[in-house]
mmCIF file of C-alpha atoms in Angstrom:
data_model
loop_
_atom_site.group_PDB
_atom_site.id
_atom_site.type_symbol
_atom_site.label_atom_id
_atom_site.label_comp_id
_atom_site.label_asym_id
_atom_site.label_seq_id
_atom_site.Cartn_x
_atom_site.Cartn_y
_atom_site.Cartn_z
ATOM 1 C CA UNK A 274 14.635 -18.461 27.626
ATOM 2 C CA UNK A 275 17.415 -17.396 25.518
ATOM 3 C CA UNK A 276 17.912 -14.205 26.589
ATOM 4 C CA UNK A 277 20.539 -11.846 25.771
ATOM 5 C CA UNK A 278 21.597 -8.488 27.556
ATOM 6 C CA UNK A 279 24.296 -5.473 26.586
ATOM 7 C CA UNK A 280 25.712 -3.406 28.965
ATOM 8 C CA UNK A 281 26.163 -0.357 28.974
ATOM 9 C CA UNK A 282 22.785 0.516 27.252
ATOM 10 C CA UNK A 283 23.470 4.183 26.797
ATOM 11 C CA UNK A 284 27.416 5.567 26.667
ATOM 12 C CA UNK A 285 28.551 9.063 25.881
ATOM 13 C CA UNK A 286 32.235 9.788 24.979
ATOM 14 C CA UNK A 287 35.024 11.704 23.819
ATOM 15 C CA UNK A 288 36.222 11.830 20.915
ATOM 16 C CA UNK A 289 39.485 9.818 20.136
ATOM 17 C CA UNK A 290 38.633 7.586 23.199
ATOM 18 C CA UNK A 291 37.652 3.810 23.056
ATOM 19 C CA UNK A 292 34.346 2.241 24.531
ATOM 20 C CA UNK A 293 33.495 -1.084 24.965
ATOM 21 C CA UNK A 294 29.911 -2.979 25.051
ATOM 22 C CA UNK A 295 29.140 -6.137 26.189
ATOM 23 C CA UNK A 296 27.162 -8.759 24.904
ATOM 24 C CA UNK A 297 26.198 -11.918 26.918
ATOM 25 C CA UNK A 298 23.721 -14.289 26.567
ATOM 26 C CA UNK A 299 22.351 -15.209 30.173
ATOM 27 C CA UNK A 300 20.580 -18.217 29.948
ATOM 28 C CA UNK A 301 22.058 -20.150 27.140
ATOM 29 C CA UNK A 302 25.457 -21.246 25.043
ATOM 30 C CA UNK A 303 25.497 -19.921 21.930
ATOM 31 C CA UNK A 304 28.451 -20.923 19.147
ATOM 32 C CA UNK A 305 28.075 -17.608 17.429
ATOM 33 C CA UNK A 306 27.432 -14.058 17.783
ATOM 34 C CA UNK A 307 26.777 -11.210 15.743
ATOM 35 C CA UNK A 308 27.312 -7.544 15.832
ATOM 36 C CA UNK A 309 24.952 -4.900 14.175
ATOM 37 C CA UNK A 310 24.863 -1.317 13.889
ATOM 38 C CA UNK A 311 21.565 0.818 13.536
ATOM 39 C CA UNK A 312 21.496 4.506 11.831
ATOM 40 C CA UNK A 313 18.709 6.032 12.673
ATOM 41 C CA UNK A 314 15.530 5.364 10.487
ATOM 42 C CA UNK A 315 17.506 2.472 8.663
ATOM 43 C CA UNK A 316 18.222 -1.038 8.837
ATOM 44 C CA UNK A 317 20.361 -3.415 11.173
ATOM 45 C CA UNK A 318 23.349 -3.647 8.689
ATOM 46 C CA UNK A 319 25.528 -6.705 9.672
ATOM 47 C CA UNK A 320 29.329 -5.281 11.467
ATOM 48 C CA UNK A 321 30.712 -9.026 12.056
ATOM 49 C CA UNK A 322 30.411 -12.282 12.990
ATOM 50 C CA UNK A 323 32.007 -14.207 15.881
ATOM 51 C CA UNK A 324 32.611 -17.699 16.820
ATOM 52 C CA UNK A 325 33.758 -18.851 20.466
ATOM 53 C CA UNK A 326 37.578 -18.640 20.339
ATOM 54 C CA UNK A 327 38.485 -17.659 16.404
ATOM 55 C CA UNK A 328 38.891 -14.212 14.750
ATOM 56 C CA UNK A 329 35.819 -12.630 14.260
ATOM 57 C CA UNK A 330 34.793 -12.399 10.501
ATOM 58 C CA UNK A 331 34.137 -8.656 9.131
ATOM 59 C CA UNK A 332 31.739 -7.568 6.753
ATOM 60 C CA UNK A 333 33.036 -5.455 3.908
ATOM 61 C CA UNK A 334 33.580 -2.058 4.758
ATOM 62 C CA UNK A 335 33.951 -2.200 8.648
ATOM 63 C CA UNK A 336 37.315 -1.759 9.373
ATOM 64 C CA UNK A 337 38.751 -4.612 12.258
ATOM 65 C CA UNK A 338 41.137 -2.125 13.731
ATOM 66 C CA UNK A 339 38.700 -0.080 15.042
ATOM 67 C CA UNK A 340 35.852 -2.051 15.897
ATOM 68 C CA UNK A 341 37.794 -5.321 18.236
ATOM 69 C CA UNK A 342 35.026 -8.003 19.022
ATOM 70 C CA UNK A 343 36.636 -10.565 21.260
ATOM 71 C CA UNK A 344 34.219 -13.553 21.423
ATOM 72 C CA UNK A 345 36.016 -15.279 24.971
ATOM 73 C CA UNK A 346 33.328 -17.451 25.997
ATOM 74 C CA UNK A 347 30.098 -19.148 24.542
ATOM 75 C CA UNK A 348 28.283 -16.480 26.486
ATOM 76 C CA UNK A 349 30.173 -13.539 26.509
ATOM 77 C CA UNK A 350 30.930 -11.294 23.127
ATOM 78 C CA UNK A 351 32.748 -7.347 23.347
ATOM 79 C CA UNK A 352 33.003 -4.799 20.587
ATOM 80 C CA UNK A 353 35.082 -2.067 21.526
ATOM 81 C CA UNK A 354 35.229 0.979 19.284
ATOM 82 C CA UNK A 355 38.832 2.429 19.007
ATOM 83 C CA UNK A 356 39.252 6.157 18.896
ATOM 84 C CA UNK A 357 35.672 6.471 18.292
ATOM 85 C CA UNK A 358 34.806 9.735 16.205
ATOM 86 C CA UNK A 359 31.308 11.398 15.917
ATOM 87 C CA UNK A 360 30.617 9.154 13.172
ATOM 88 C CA UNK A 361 30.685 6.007 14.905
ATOM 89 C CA UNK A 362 27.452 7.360 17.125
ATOM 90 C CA UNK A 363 24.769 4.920 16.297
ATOM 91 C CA UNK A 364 22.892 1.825 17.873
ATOM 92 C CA UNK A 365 24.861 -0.989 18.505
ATOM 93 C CA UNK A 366 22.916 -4.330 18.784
ATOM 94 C CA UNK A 367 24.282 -7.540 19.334
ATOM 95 C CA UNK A 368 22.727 -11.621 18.860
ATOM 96 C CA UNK A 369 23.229 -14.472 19.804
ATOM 97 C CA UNK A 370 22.851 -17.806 17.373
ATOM 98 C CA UNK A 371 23.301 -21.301 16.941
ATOM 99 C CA UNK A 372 22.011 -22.583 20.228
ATOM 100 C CA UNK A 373 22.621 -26.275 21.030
ATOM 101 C CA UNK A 374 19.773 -28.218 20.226
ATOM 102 C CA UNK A 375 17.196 -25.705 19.806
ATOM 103 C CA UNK A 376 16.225 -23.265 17.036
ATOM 104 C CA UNK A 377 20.103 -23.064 15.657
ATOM 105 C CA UNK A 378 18.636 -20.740 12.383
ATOM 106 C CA UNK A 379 17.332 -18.259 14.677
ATOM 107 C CA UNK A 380 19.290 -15.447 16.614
ATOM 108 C CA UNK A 381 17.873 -13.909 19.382
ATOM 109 C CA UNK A 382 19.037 -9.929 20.144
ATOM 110 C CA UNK A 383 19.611 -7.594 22.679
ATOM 111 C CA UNK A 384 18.384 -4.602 23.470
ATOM 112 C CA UNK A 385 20.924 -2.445 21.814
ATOM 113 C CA UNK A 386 23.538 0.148 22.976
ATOM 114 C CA UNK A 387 23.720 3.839 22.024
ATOM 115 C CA UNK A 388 26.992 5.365 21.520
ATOM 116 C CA UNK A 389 26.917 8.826 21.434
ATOM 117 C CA UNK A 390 30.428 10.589 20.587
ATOM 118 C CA UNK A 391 30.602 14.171 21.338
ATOM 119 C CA UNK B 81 23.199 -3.795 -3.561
ATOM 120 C CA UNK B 82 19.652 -4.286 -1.471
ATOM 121 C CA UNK B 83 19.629 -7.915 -1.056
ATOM 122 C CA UNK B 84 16.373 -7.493 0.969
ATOM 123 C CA UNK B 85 13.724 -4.975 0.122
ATOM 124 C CA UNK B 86 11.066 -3.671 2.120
ATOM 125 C CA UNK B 87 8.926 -1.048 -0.127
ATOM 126 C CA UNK B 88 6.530 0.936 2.386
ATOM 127 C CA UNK B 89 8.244 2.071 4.611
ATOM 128 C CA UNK B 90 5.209 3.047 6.479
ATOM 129 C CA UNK B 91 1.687 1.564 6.512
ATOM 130 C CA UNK B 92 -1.041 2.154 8.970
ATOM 131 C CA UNK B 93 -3.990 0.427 9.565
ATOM 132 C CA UNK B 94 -7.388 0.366 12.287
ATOM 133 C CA UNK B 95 -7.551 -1.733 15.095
ATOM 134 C CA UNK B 96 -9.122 -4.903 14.315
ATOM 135 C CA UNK B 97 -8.247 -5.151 10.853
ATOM 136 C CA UNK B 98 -5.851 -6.941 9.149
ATOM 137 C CA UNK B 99 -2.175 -5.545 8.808
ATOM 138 C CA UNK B 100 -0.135 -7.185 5.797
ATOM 139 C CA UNK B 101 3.995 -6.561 5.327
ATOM 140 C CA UNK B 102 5.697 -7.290 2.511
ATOM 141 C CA UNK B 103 8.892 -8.076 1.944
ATOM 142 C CA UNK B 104 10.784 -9.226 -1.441
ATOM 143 C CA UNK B 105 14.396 -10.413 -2.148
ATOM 144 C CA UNK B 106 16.769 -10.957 -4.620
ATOM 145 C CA UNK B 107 19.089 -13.268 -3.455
ATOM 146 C CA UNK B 108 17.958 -16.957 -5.002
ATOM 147 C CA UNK B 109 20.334 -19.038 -2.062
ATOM 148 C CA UNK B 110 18.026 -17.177 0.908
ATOM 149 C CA UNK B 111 15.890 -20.264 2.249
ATOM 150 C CA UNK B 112 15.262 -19.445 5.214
ATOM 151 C CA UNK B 113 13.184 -16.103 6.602
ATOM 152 C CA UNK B 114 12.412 -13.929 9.564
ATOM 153 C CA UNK B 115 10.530 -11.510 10.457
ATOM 154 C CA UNK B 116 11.166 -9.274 13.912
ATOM 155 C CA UNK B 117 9.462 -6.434 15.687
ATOM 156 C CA UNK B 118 11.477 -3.799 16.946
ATOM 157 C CA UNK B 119 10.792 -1.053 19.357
ATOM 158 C CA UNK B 120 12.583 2.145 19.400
ATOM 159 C CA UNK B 121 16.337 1.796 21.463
ATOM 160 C CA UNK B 122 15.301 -1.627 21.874
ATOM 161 C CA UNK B 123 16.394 -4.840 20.414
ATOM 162 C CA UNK B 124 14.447 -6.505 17.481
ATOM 163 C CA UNK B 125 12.193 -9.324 18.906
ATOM 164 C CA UNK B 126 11.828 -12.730 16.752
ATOM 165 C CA UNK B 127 7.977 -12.855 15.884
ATOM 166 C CA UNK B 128 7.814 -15.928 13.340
ATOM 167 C CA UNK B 129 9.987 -17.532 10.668
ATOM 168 C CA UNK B 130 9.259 -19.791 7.324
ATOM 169 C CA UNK B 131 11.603 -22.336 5.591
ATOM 170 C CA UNK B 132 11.617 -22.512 1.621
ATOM 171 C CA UNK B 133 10.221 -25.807 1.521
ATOM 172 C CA UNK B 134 7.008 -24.075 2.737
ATOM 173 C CA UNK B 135 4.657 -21.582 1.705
ATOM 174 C CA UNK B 136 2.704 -20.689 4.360
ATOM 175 C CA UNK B 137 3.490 -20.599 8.461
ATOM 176 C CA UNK B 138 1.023 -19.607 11.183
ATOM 177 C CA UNK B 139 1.421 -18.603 14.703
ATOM 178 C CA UNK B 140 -1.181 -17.388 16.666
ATOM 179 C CA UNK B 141 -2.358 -14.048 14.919
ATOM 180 C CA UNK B 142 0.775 -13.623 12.880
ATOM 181 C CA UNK B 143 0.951 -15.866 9.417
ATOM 182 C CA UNK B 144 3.822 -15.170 7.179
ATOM 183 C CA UNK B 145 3.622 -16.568 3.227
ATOM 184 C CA UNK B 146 6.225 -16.923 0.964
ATOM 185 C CA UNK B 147 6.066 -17.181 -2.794
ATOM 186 C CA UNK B 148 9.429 -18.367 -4.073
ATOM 187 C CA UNK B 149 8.805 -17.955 -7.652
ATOM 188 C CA UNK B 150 8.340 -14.220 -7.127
ATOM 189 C CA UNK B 151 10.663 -14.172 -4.096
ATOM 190 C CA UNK B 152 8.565 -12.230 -1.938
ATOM 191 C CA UNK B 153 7.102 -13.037 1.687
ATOM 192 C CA UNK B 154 4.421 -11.442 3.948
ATOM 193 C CA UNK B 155 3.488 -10.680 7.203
ATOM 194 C CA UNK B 156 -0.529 -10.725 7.772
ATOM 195 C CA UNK B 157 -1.404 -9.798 11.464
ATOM 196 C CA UNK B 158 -4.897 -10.463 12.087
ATOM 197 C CA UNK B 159 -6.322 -9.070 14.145
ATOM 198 C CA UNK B 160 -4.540 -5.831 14.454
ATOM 199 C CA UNK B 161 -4.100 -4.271 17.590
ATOM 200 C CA UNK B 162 -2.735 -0.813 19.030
ATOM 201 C CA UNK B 163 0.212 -3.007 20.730
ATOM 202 C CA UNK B 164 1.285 -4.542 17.800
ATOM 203 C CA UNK B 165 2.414 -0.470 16.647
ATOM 204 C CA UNK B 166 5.972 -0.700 15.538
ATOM 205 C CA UNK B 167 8.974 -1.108 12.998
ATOM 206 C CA UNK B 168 8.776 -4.894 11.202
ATOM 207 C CA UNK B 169 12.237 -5.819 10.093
ATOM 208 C CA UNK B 170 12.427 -8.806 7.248
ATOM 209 C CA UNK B 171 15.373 -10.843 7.422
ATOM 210 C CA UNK B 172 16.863 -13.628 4.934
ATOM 211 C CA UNK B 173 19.693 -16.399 5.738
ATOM 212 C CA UNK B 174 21.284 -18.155 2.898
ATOM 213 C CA UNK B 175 21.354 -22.209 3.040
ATOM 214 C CA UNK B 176 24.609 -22.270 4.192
ATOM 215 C CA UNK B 177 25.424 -19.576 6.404
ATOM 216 C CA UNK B 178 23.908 -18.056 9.748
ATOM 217 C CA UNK B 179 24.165 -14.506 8.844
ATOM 218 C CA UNK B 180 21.034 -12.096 8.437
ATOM 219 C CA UNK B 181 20.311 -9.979 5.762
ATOM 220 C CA UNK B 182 17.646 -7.513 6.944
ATOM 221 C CA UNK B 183 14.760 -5.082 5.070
ATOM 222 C CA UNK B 184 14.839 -2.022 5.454
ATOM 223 C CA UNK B 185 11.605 -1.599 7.848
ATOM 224 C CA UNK B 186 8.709 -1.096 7.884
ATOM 225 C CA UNK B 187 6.628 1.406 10.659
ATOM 226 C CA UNK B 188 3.306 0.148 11.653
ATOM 227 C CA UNK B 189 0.597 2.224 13.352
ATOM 228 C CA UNK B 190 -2.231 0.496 14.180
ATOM 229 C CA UNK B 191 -4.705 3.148 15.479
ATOM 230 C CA UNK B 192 -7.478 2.391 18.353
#
């Protein structure tokens, strides 16, 4: 159980083009999600959080107009990176929390999607 | 500002023997910690977790103990083996909130 996928797992682009990743969880609901972002050889540094039907909430720094997480369902999360530049290649990992009656403290990842922009 | 601080950022040990991760924090309203194995281009994978009310939590070969005084935690795998070869990410959550802080990392080779 609570298993959560991303699609696509790999994704090259142009610059100045937008990509989006997906974020589900299959086999649970889960009230919130959460959106990371990996440099190589460093830590999973928080992006945002989002709950089922509100406006995500940003961490300081990331800028909302250019990284639009829309959070429709209690399985279903998207970040999609406007006008990406070369700078915004990195490892994007989503997670899934706060499941209904189980282990609410605890999020539970996927396995990450790497944006390369050329 | 480094909330959570993992110091080695490598640390490798022999099969069989006992692998320890540390992990210390500065943050005095974490309560609540993680620790997760990741894989290269793969998603970190939950391994165990401790509350503040204890001090010590055990499963299987993994046992992670926290010392609130000194705010520090550790990972002790035991025994080690070639499989368990990868980056160990910390991770703290303040009483009231649901988001993670993470370590930095740390690599672990355990060789055969």
């Amino acid at each position: 159980g609570a298993v959560v996928s991303q699609h696509p797992s790999w994704v090259i682009c142009k610059s100045g083009t937008s990509v989006k990743i997906e974020c589900r969880s299959l086999d649970f609901q889960a009230t919130t999600m959460f959106w990371y972002r990996q440099f190589p050889k460093q830590s999973l540094m928080l992006m945002a959080t989002s709950n089922e039907g509100s406006k995500a909430t940003y961490e300081q720094g990331v800028e909302k107009d250019k990284f639009l997480i829309n959070h429709a369902s209690l399985t279903l999360s998207t970040l999609t990176v406007t006008s990406a530049h070369p700078e915004d290649s990195s490892f994007y990992i989503c997670s899934a929390g706060g499941l209904a009656g189980g282990p609410w403290r605890e999020q539970f990842f996927g396995p990450g999607t790497r944006l390369t922009v050329l | 500002d480094q909330q959570v601080k993992q110091n080695s950022p490598s640390l490798s040990v022999q099969e069989g023997r006992i692998s320890i991760l540390n992990c210390d924090y500065t943050n005095s309203m974490f309560d609540y910690f993680l620790w997760y194995k990741k894989y290269p281009a793969e998603g970190p994978t939950f391994l165990i977790s401790i509350s503040s009310i204890k001090d010590k939590n055990e499963d299987g070969r993994f046992t992670v103990f926290l010392n609130k005084s000194a705010k520090h935690l550790s990972l002790h795998i035991v025994p080690s083996q070639p499989g368990d070869s990868a980056v160990y990410f910390c991770a703290a959550m303040e009483t009231s909130g649901s988001r993670l802080t993470f370590g930095e990392g740390t690599q672990l080779t355990v060789n055969p």
